[in-house]
Tab-separated table of C-alpha atoms and ligand atoms in Angstrom:
chain	number	residue	atom	x	y	z
A	25	MET	CA	0.057	0.231	0.089
A	26	THR	CA	1.883	3.504	-0.845
A	27	ALA	CA	0.788	6.268	1.144
A	28	THR	CA	-0.839	9.401	-0.380
A	29	SER	CA	0.268	12.820	1.053
A	30	ILE	CA	-0.890	13.311	5.015
A	31	GLY	CA	-1.368	16.308	5.801
A	32	VAL	CA	-1.778	17.578	9.575
A	33	TYR	CA	-5.772	17.693	9.353
A	34	ASP	CA	-5.466	13.926	8.499
A	35	PHE	CA	-4.846	13.183	11.974
A	36	PHE	CA	-8.335	14.404	12.872
A	37	LYS	CA	-9.679	12.666	9.702
A	38	PHE	CA	-8.262	9.194	10.798
A	39	GLY	CA	-9.167	9.579	14.669
A	40	ASN	CA	-7.382	7.873	17.124
A	41	LEU	CA	-5.857	4.748	15.745
A	42	CYS	CA	-3.884	3.346	12.573
A	43	CYS	CA	-6.113	0.112	12.433
A	44	VAL	CA	-4.561	-1.927	10.301
A	45	SER	CA	-3.317	-4.914	12.069
A	46	ILE	CA	-0.283	-6.960	11.525
A	47	LYS	CA	-2.773	-10.164	10.951
A	48	ASP	CA	-4.391	-8.462	8.618
A	49	ARG	CA	-1.884	-7.679	6.544
A	50	PHE	CA	-0.689	-11.235	6.345
A	51	VAL	CA	-4.177	-12.275	5.134
A	52	SER	CA	-3.989	-9.389	2.514
A	53	GLY	CA	-0.648	-10.560	1.289
A	54	GLU	CA	0.822	-7.145	1.909
A	55	MET	CA	3.427	-8.177	4.147
A	56	GLY	CA	5.845	-11.414	3.570
A	57	PRO	CA	6.109	-13.395	6.849
A	58	ASP	CA	9.863	-13.818	7.002
A	59	THR	CA	12.021	-11.333	9.052
A	60	GLN	CA	15.729	-11.741	9.445
A	61	ILE	CA	17.752	-10.640	12.400
A	62	GLY	CA	21.507	-10.040	11.471
A	63	THR	CA	24.150	-7.791	11.886
A	64	ASP	CA	24.646	-6.514	8.100
A	65	ILE	CA	24.525	-2.661	8.435
A	66	GLY	CA	24.745	-2.111	4.876
A	67	HIS	CA	21.780	-4.552	4.089
A	68	ALA	CA	19.747	-2.207	6.582
A	69	ALA	CA	20.890	1.175	4.962
A	70	GLU	CA	19.888	-0.315	1.906
A	71	LEU	CA	16.442	-1.361	2.774
A	72	LEU	CA	16.110	2.241	4.759
A	73	ARG	CA	17.101	3.982	1.414
A	74	ARG	CA	14.113	2.292	-0.625
A	75	ALA	CA	11.989	4.078	2.373
A	76	GLY	CA	11.912	0.327	3.943
A	77	ILE	CA	11.597	0.212	7.819
A	78	VAL	CA	13.986	-1.773	9.933
A	79	GLY	CA	14.657	-3.039	14.044
A	80	ILE	CA	17.678	-1.011	14.923
A	81	PRO	CA	19.305	-1.298	18.371
A	82	THR	CA	20.103	1.663	20.468
A	83	GLU	CA	21.474	1.672	23.945
A	84	THR	CA	17.742	2.675	25.310
A	85	VAL	CA	15.550	0.251	23.559
A	86	TYR	CA	15.345	-1.133	19.746
A	87	GLY	CA	14.034	1.188	17.998
A	88	LEU	CA	11.598	0.691	14.724
A	89	ALA	CA	13.134	2.869	12.224
A	90	GLY	CA	12.266	4.764	8.661
A	91	ASN	CA	13.293	7.809	6.873
A	92	ALA	CA	12.130	10.610	8.774
A	93	LEU	CA	12.298	12.756	5.578
A	94	ASP	CA	9.686	10.556	3.707
A	95	GLU	CA	6.275	10.102	4.248
A	96	ASP	CA	5.808	6.778	3.071
A	97	ALA	CA	8.379	5.215	5.286
A	98	VAL	CA	7.049	7.210	8.686
A	99	LEU	CA	3.458	6.060	7.708
A	100	SER	CA	4.711	2.123	7.462
A	101	ILE	CA	6.270	2.789	10.894
A	102	PHE	CA	2.848	4.074	12.339
A	103	LYS	CA	1.064	1.000	10.344
A	104	ALA	CA	3.796	-1.759	11.804
A	105	LYS	CA	3.338	-0.496	15.544
A	106	ASN	CA	-0.691	0.162	15.006
A	107	ARG	CA	0.606	3.532	16.604
A	108	PRO	CA	-1.939	6.324	16.612
A	109	PHE	CA	-1.118	9.043	14.713
A	110	PHE	CA	-1.369	11.890	17.311
A	111	ASP	CA	1.831	10.185	18.840
A	112	PRO	CA	4.697	12.121	17.542
A	113	LEU	CA	8.100	10.315	16.465
A	114	ILE	CA	11.763	10.996	17.395
A	115	VAL	CA	14.128	11.514	14.784
A	116	HIS	CA	17.631	10.192	15.237
A	117	THR	CA	20.947	11.517	13.835
A	118	TYR	CA	24.515	11.063	14.412
A	119	ASP	CA	25.499	14.394	15.325
A	120	ILE	CA	24.581	17.838	16.769
A	121	ALA	CA	25.570	19.498	13.181
A	122	GLU	CA	23.235	17.138	11.668
A	123	ILE	CA	20.597	17.755	13.995
A	124	SER	CA	20.933	21.832	13.163
A	125	ARG	CA	20.292	21.230	9.550
A	126	TYR	CA	16.780	20.184	10.345
A	127	VAL	CA	15.564	23.061	13.031
A	128	THR	CA	15.407	26.604	13.039
A	129	ALA	CA	16.968	27.383	16.076
A	130	ILE	CA	18.662	25.489	19.288
A	131	PRO	CA	17.995	27.363	22.589
A	132	HIS	CA	21.297	28.290	24.636
A	133	ARG	CA	20.069	26.561	27.957
A	134	LEU	CA	19.994	23.206	25.687
A	135	TRP	CA	23.270	23.487	24.583
A	136	PRO	CA	25.474	22.170	27.376
A	137	LEU	CA	23.090	19.498	27.959
A	138	MET	CA	23.576	18.652	24.070
A	139	GLU	CA	27.273	18.709	24.117
A	140	VAL	CA	27.639	16.732	27.116
A	141	PHE	CA	24.906	14.154	26.635
A	142	MET	CA	24.953	13.638	22.994
A	143	PRO	CA	25.315	10.768	21.843
A	144	GLY	CA	23.413	9.323	24.916
A	145	PRO	CA	19.781	8.524	26.312
A	146	LEU	CA	18.663	12.471	25.919
A	147	THR	CA	16.027	13.972	23.606
A	148	VAL	CA	15.456	17.167	23.230
A	149	LEU	CA	12.360	19.090	21.421
A	150	LEU	CA	13.302	21.637	19.099
A	151	PRO	CA	11.540	23.904	16.731
A	152	ARG	CA	11.892	22.437	13.136
A	153	ARG	CA	12.126	23.170	9.538
A	154	ASP	CA	9.899	22.036	7.343
A	155	LEU	CA	11.545	19.287	5.966
A	156	ILE	CA	10.590	17.258	9.128
A	157	PRO	CA	7.113	16.154	7.997
A	158	ASP	CA	3.772	17.011	9.655
A	159	LEU	CA	3.399	12.905	10.329
A	160	VAL	CA	6.748	12.939	12.299
A	161	THR	CA	5.578	15.549	14.899
A	162	ALA	CA	1.995	14.984	14.642
A	163	GLY	CA	1.782	18.445	13.334
A	164	MET	CA	3.755	20.256	16.486
A	165	GLU	CA	5.946	22.990	15.833
A	166	ARG	CA	8.890	20.900	17.864
A	167	ALA	CA	10.206	17.874	16.519
A	168	ALA	CA	12.190	15.576	18.708
A	169	PHE	CA	15.831	14.973	17.860
A	170	ARG	CA	18.163	12.073	19.554
A	171	ILE	CA	21.705	10.922	18.676
A	172	PRO	CA	22.010	7.468	20.012
A	173	ALA	CA	25.062	6.143	22.071
A	174	HIS	CA	25.408	2.757	20.161
A	175	PRO	CA	27.811	2.005	17.737
A	176	VAL	CA	25.682	-0.100	15.318
A	177	ALA	CA	23.345	2.681	15.124
A	178	LEU	CA	25.808	5.458	14.670
A	179	GLU	CA	27.670	3.311	11.781
A	180	LEU	CA	24.043	3.195	9.849
A	181	LEU	CA	23.205	6.916	10.789
A	182	ARG	CA	26.121	7.984	9.001
A	183	SER	CA	25.958	6.126	5.863
A	184	LEU	CA	22.855	7.584	5.323
A	185	ASP	CA	21.934	10.976	4.102
A	186	PHE	CA	18.640	11.333	5.867
A	187	PRO	CA	17.878	10.914	9.366
A	188	LEU	CA	15.867	8.388	10.942
A	189	ALA	CA	12.089	8.512	12.942
A	190	ALA	CA	12.305	5.784	15.599
A	191	PRO	CA	9.879	4.601	17.996
A	192	SER	CA	10.630	1.754	20.282
A	193	ALA	CA	9.959	-1.187	18.238
A	194	ASN	CA	6.803	-2.668	20.187
A	195	PRO	CA	3.038	-2.630	19.262
A	196	PHE	CA	1.383	0.380	20.460
A	197	GLY	CA	1.288	0.471	24.209
A	198	TYR	CA	3.046	-2.881	24.953
A	199	ILE	CA	6.507	-3.235	26.557
A	200	SER	CA	9.620	-1.736	24.600
A	201	PRO	CA	12.088	-4.306	23.314
A	202	THR	CA	15.675	-4.395	24.677
A	203	SER	CA	16.979	-7.259	22.712
A	204	ALA	CA	16.391	-8.237	18.902
A	205	ARG	CA	14.794	-11.262	20.223
A	206	HIS	CA	11.977	-9.000	21.654
A	207	VAL	CA	11.629	-7.342	18.389
A	208	LEU	CA	11.123	-10.395	16.358
A	209	ALA	CA	8.631	-11.778	19.003
A	210	GLN	CA	6.494	-8.888	18.321
A	211	LEU	CA	7.246	-7.504	15.024
A	212	GLY	CA	8.527	-10.678	13.156
A	213	GLY	CA	6.526	-10.921	9.900
A	214	ALA	CA	5.756	-7.304	9.632
A	215	ILE	CA	9.391	-5.771	9.283
A	216	PRO	CA	12.215	-7.355	6.894
A	217	TYR	CA	15.069	-7.019	9.135
A	218	ILE	CA	16.359	-6.314	12.576
A	219	LEU	CA	19.645	-5.172	13.057
A	220	ASP	CA	21.341	-7.350	15.916
A	221	GLY	CA	23.216	-4.599	18.213
A	222	GLY	CA	22.983	-6.717	21.189
A	223	GLU	CA	21.048	-6.134	24.642
A	224	CYS	CA	20.322	-2.859	25.319
A	225	THR	CA	22.502	-1.086	28.038
A	226	VAL	CA	20.496	1.416	29.717
A	227	GLY	CA	17.142	-0.628	29.403
A	228	ILE	CA	14.694	2.583	29.543
A	229	GLU	CA	13.764	4.987	26.748
A	230	SER	CA	15.681	8.563	26.726
A	231	THR	CA	14.965	11.540	28.799
A	232	ILE	CA	13.056	13.579	26.771
A	233	VAL	CA	13.414	17.669	27.634
A	234	GLY	CA	12.606	21.175	25.975
A	235	MET	CA	12.575	24.546	26.685
A	236	GLU	CA	9.508	26.578	27.869
A	237	GLY	CA	10.562	30.140	27.912
A	238	GLU	CA	13.626	30.137	30.083
A	239	THR	CA	12.491	26.821	31.839
A	240	LEU	CA	13.959	23.664	31.106
A	241	VAL	CA	11.186	20.900	31.237
A	242	VAL	CA	11.418	17.190	31.543
A	243	TYR	CA	8.432	15.634	29.329
A	244	ARG	CA	9.470	12.002	30.068
A	245	LEU	CA	11.577	10.408	32.752
A	246	GLY	CA	14.061	7.971	31.068
A	247	GLY	CA	17.515	6.731	30.924
A	248	LEU	CA	19.145	10.107	31.467
A	249	ALA	CA	18.790	10.802	35.681
A	250	ILE	CA	17.615	14.299	36.592
A	251	GLU	CA	20.672	14.688	39.092
A	252	GLN	CA	22.817	14.481	35.705
A	253	ILE	CA	20.870	16.889	34.275
A	254	GLU	CA	20.716	19.223	37.167
A	255	ALA	CA	24.628	18.815	37.482
A	256	GLN	CA	25.036	20.631	34.467
A	257	ILE	CA	22.560	23.184	34.219
A	258	GLY	CA	20.727	23.762	37.697
A	259	HIS	CA	17.023	23.104	38.660
A	260	VAL	CA	14.500	22.025	36.173
A	261	LYS	CA	11.023	21.343	36.057
A	262	VAL	CA	9.392	18.140	35.871
A	263	ARG	CA	6.242	17.966	33.877
A	264	ASP	CA	5.298	14.484	35.144
A	265	HIS	CA	1.846	14.385	33.555
A	266	SER	CA	-0.190	12.022	32.086
A	267	SER	CA	-3.626	11.603	30.074
A	268	ALA	CA	-5.148	9.371	27.665
A	269	ARG	CA	-4.554	11.633	24.648
A	270	PRO	CA	-1.855	14.212	25.563
A	271	SER	CA	-2.066	17.322	23.399
A	272	GLY	CA	1.513	18.407	23.758
A	273	PRO	CA	4.565	16.221	24.134
A	274	GLY	CA	3.465	12.500	24.448
A	275	MET	CA	2.977	11.128	27.994
A	276	LEU	CA	0.324	8.468	27.941
A	277	GLU	CA	-0.798	7.392	31.077
A	278	SER	CA	-1.198	3.820	30.161
A	279	HIS	CA	2.011	2.777	28.243
A	280	TYR	CA	5.020	0.243	28.576
A	281	ALA	CA	2.396	-2.437	29.786
A	282	PRO	CA	2.488	-6.202	30.025
A	283	HIS	CA	-0.738	-7.869	28.770
A	284	LYS	CA	-1.729	-9.269	32.179
A	285	ARG	CA	-2.830	-7.016	35.110
A	286	MET	CA	-0.020	-5.396	37.177
A	287	ILE	CA	-0.054	-4.025	40.119
A	288	VAL	CA	2.539	-1.805	41.923
A	289	GLY	CA	2.657	-1.690	46.148
A	290	ASP	CA	4.041	-3.479	49.113
A	291	ILE	CA	4.631	-6.983	47.647
A	292	ASP	CA	4.225	-8.826	51.117
A	293	GLN	CA	0.650	-6.634	51.539
A	294	LEU	CA	-0.233	-7.428	47.933
A	295	LEU	CA	0.474	-11.327	48.156
A	296	LYS	CA	-1.697	-11.525	51.423
A	297	GLU	CA	-4.657	-9.498	49.436
A	298	HIS	CA	-4.561	-12.033	46.632
A	299	THR	CA	-3.964	-15.103	48.094
A	300	GLY	CA	-5.541	-17.887	45.977
A	301	GLN	CA	-4.588	-15.927	42.694
A	302	LYS	CA	-1.204	-17.122	40.975
A	303	ILE	CA	0.948	-14.329	41.157
A	304	ALA	CA	4.204	-13.280	39.639
A	305	VAL	CA	6.476	-11.194	41.606
A	306	LEU	CA	8.565	-8.273	40.106
A	307	SER	CA	11.078	-7.035	42.768
A	308	PHE	CA	13.987	-4.796	43.419
A	309	TYR	CA	16.418	-7.007	45.185
A	310	LYS	CA	15.007	-9.874	47.125
A	311	LYS	CA	12.610	-12.967	46.587
A	312	TYR	CA	9.139	-12.950	48.032
A	313	GLY	CA	6.742	-16.122	47.718
A	314	ASP	CA	7.573	-19.227	45.790
A	315	GLY	CA	5.469	-18.346	42.394
A	316	PRO	CA	7.207	-17.077	39.360
A	317	HIS	CA	9.529	-14.379	40.105
A	318	TYR	CA	12.058	-12.060	38.509
A	319	ILE	CA	14.566	-9.748	40.664
A	320	LEU	CA	15.834	-6.648	39.053
A	321	SER	CA	19.420	-6.209	41.182
A	322	ALA	CA	20.339	-8.299	44.004
A	323	GLU	CA	22.968	-5.288	44.563
A	324	ARG	CA	20.019	-2.880	44.505
A	325	ASP	CA	21.850	-1.017	41.791
A	326	ALA	CA	18.910	1.024	39.884
A	327	ASP	CA	21.010	1.595	36.661
A	328	MET	CA	21.072	-2.560	36.730
A	329	ALA	CA	17.190	-2.438	37.650
A	330	ALA	CA	16.731	-0.157	34.244
A	331	LYS	CA	18.466	-2.125	32.243
A	332	ARG	CA	16.495	-5.798	33.316
A	333	LEU	CA	13.285	-3.972	33.649
A	334	TYR	CA	11.584	-4.888	30.335
A	335	ALA	CA	12.981	-8.319	29.906
A	336	GLY	CA	11.957	-8.741	33.462
A	337	MET	CA	8.016	-7.638	32.638
A	338	ARG	CA	8.174	-9.807	29.260
A	339	GLU	CA	9.338	-12.967	31.179
A	340	LEU	CA	6.781	-12.708	33.633
A	341	ASP	CA	3.919	-11.686	31.708
A	342	ALA	CA	5.025	-15.147	29.329
A	343	THR	CA	4.092	-17.168	32.720
A	344	ASP	CA	0.782	-18.443	33.698
A	345	ALA	CA	0.360	-16.255	36.504
A	346	ASP	CA	-2.952	-14.554	36.568
A	347	LEU	CA	-1.472	-11.323	38.001
A	348	ILE	CA	1.969	-9.266	38.171
A	349	ILE	CA	2.789	-7.556	41.242
A	350	ALA	CA	5.789	-5.059	41.602
A	351	GLU	CA	7.491	-2.945	44.098
A	352	SER	CA	8.670	0.590	43.477
A	353	LEU	CA	12.542	1.559	43.743
A	354	PRO	CA	14.204	4.516	46.058
A	355	GLU	CA	13.131	7.296	43.909
A	356	GLY	CA	17.338	8.371	43.220
A	357	GLY	CA	19.091	8.129	39.883
A	358	LEU	CA	17.139	6.237	37.380
A	359	GLY	CA	14.977	4.717	40.230
A	360	ARG	CA	12.802	7.582	39.479
A	361	ALA	CA	12.442	6.698	35.968
A	362	VAL	CA	11.853	3.013	36.872
A	363	ASN	CA	8.970	3.894	39.026
A	364	ASP	CA	7.317	5.906	36.234
A	365	ARG	CA	7.792	3.104	34.033
A	366	LEU	CA	6.057	0.928	36.367
A	367	LYS	CA	3.255	3.186	37.043
A	368	ARG	CA	2.190	3.214	33.909
A	369	ALA	CA	2.516	-0.394	33.112
A	370	ALA	CA	0.128	-0.667	35.835
A	371	ALA	CA	-2.274	1.914	34.416
A	372	ARG	CA	-5.518	0.439	33.198
B	417	TXA	O1	14.981	6.223	23.743
B	417	TXA	C1	14.009	6.439	23.021
B	417	TXA	O2	13.976	7.636	22.856
B	417	TXA	C2	13.417	5.347	21.561
B	417	TXA	C3	14.973	4.764	21.041
B	417	TXA	C4	14.288	3.901	20.010
B	417	TXA	O3	15.311	6.070	20.338
B	417	TXA	N1	12.645	5.791	21.420
B	417	TXA	C5	11.502	6.152	22.000
B	417	TXA	O4	10.332	6.370	21.170
B	417	TXA	O5	11.064	5.803	22.750
B	417	TXA	P1	8.903	6.332	21.215
B	417	TXA	O6	7.972	6.560	20.006
B	417	TXA	O7	8.568	5.030	21.824
B	417	TXA	O8	8.482	7.383	22.085
B	417	TXA	C6	8.820	9.160	21.980
B	417	TXA	C7	8.039	9.671	22.881
B	417	TXA	C8	6.631	9.954	22.835
B	417	TXA	O9	5.880	9.689	24.181
B	417	TXA	C9	6.292	11.056	22.387
B	417	TXA	O10	4.822	11.280	22.038
B	417	TXA	C10	7.129	11.758	22.206
B	417	TXA	O11	8.399	10.915	22.481
B	417	TXA	N2	7.793	12.973	21.323
B	417	TXA	C11	8.361	12.501	19.636
B	417	TXA	N3	8.089	13.575	19.426
B	417	TXA	C12	7.832	14.850	20.011
B	417	TXA	C13	7.302	16.193	19.598
B	417	TXA	N4	7.861	16.222	18.540
B	417	TXA	N5	6.668	16.887	20.818
B	417	TXA	C14	6.586	16.212	21.877
B	417	TXA	N6	6.808	14.716	22.250
B	417	TXA	C15	7.123	13.954	21.408
B	418	MG	MG1	7.590	3.731	22.671
């Protein structure tokens, strides 16, 4: 299927969801059933040059990449993920000079952050030039930019003469993938190729920031801790809002979620409240009960917990438990972002 031109008004015309399921597309013969995993950067680049979409590694989570300047490629990303058009995509490049080709300005307060944390798990919202299609930003004036700190992603980006739009490579709303195998499990059949760059070292998505006047606002907690940002530029505002349909920067209340119901709280208490049910436990550092369980970090290390969080949620989601119960981490460092993901995974 080829995309005709999609303008900003079409977001409203199409409504919330891009409704072609992966299964429907098999049936209609639009997509072949074969998805390959490999390490051939040249092959991935070739597919991307032909407006194809490819699973790519980054240090945070795996992305589902396509040419950010090509509406057909971007449309294919939305379809493969079943993602609503109101949820915009991050544009990935290999250096700051590249980013500056696609924006009208870089606010001075963002410079120190960009210089220190790019490449890295930081995404910045910047006023875009018209080169970036409306479809990428859901019609918003700012586009999101990120430089992934992953050697395979950087080599791929350097070999292309266009940036890559890449959301996390999971069906909309589900847990993000932190390995090529995770991508295959969910998007196998819907995409031709997954570039394998090993397990993600950070494990949760990038931290998203932007300016509102002179104030630096954090719109999504993520793999770059607030303390690290504040050490560079002083106090920042965390706009940790969530809604069913965000009008500004995307912060969906229910997200990153397993299929099973999940509850976050005091595990001993929750085990008592749910006796008689099969329970899987996702804990920070110690084991509870005798059912399926996943320990995030026996050493109580929040970075390790972030790295293992999504794999743990997937593993427990695949058990025969009725319910997953989980506990929050102490709020410091990446603990805060892990708690944010747990909260959204548990929201219904
Ligand atoms: O670490 C990451 O950021 C990963 C890797 C693949 O780079 N990407 C990722 O993309 O998490 P995604 O699409 O799953 O989440 C991007 C978030 C969404 O909540 C979206 O609403 C927000 O970024 N976003 C993207 N562009 C935006 C824009 N122009 N204005 C406001 N929010 C934006
Ligand atoms: Mg995502």
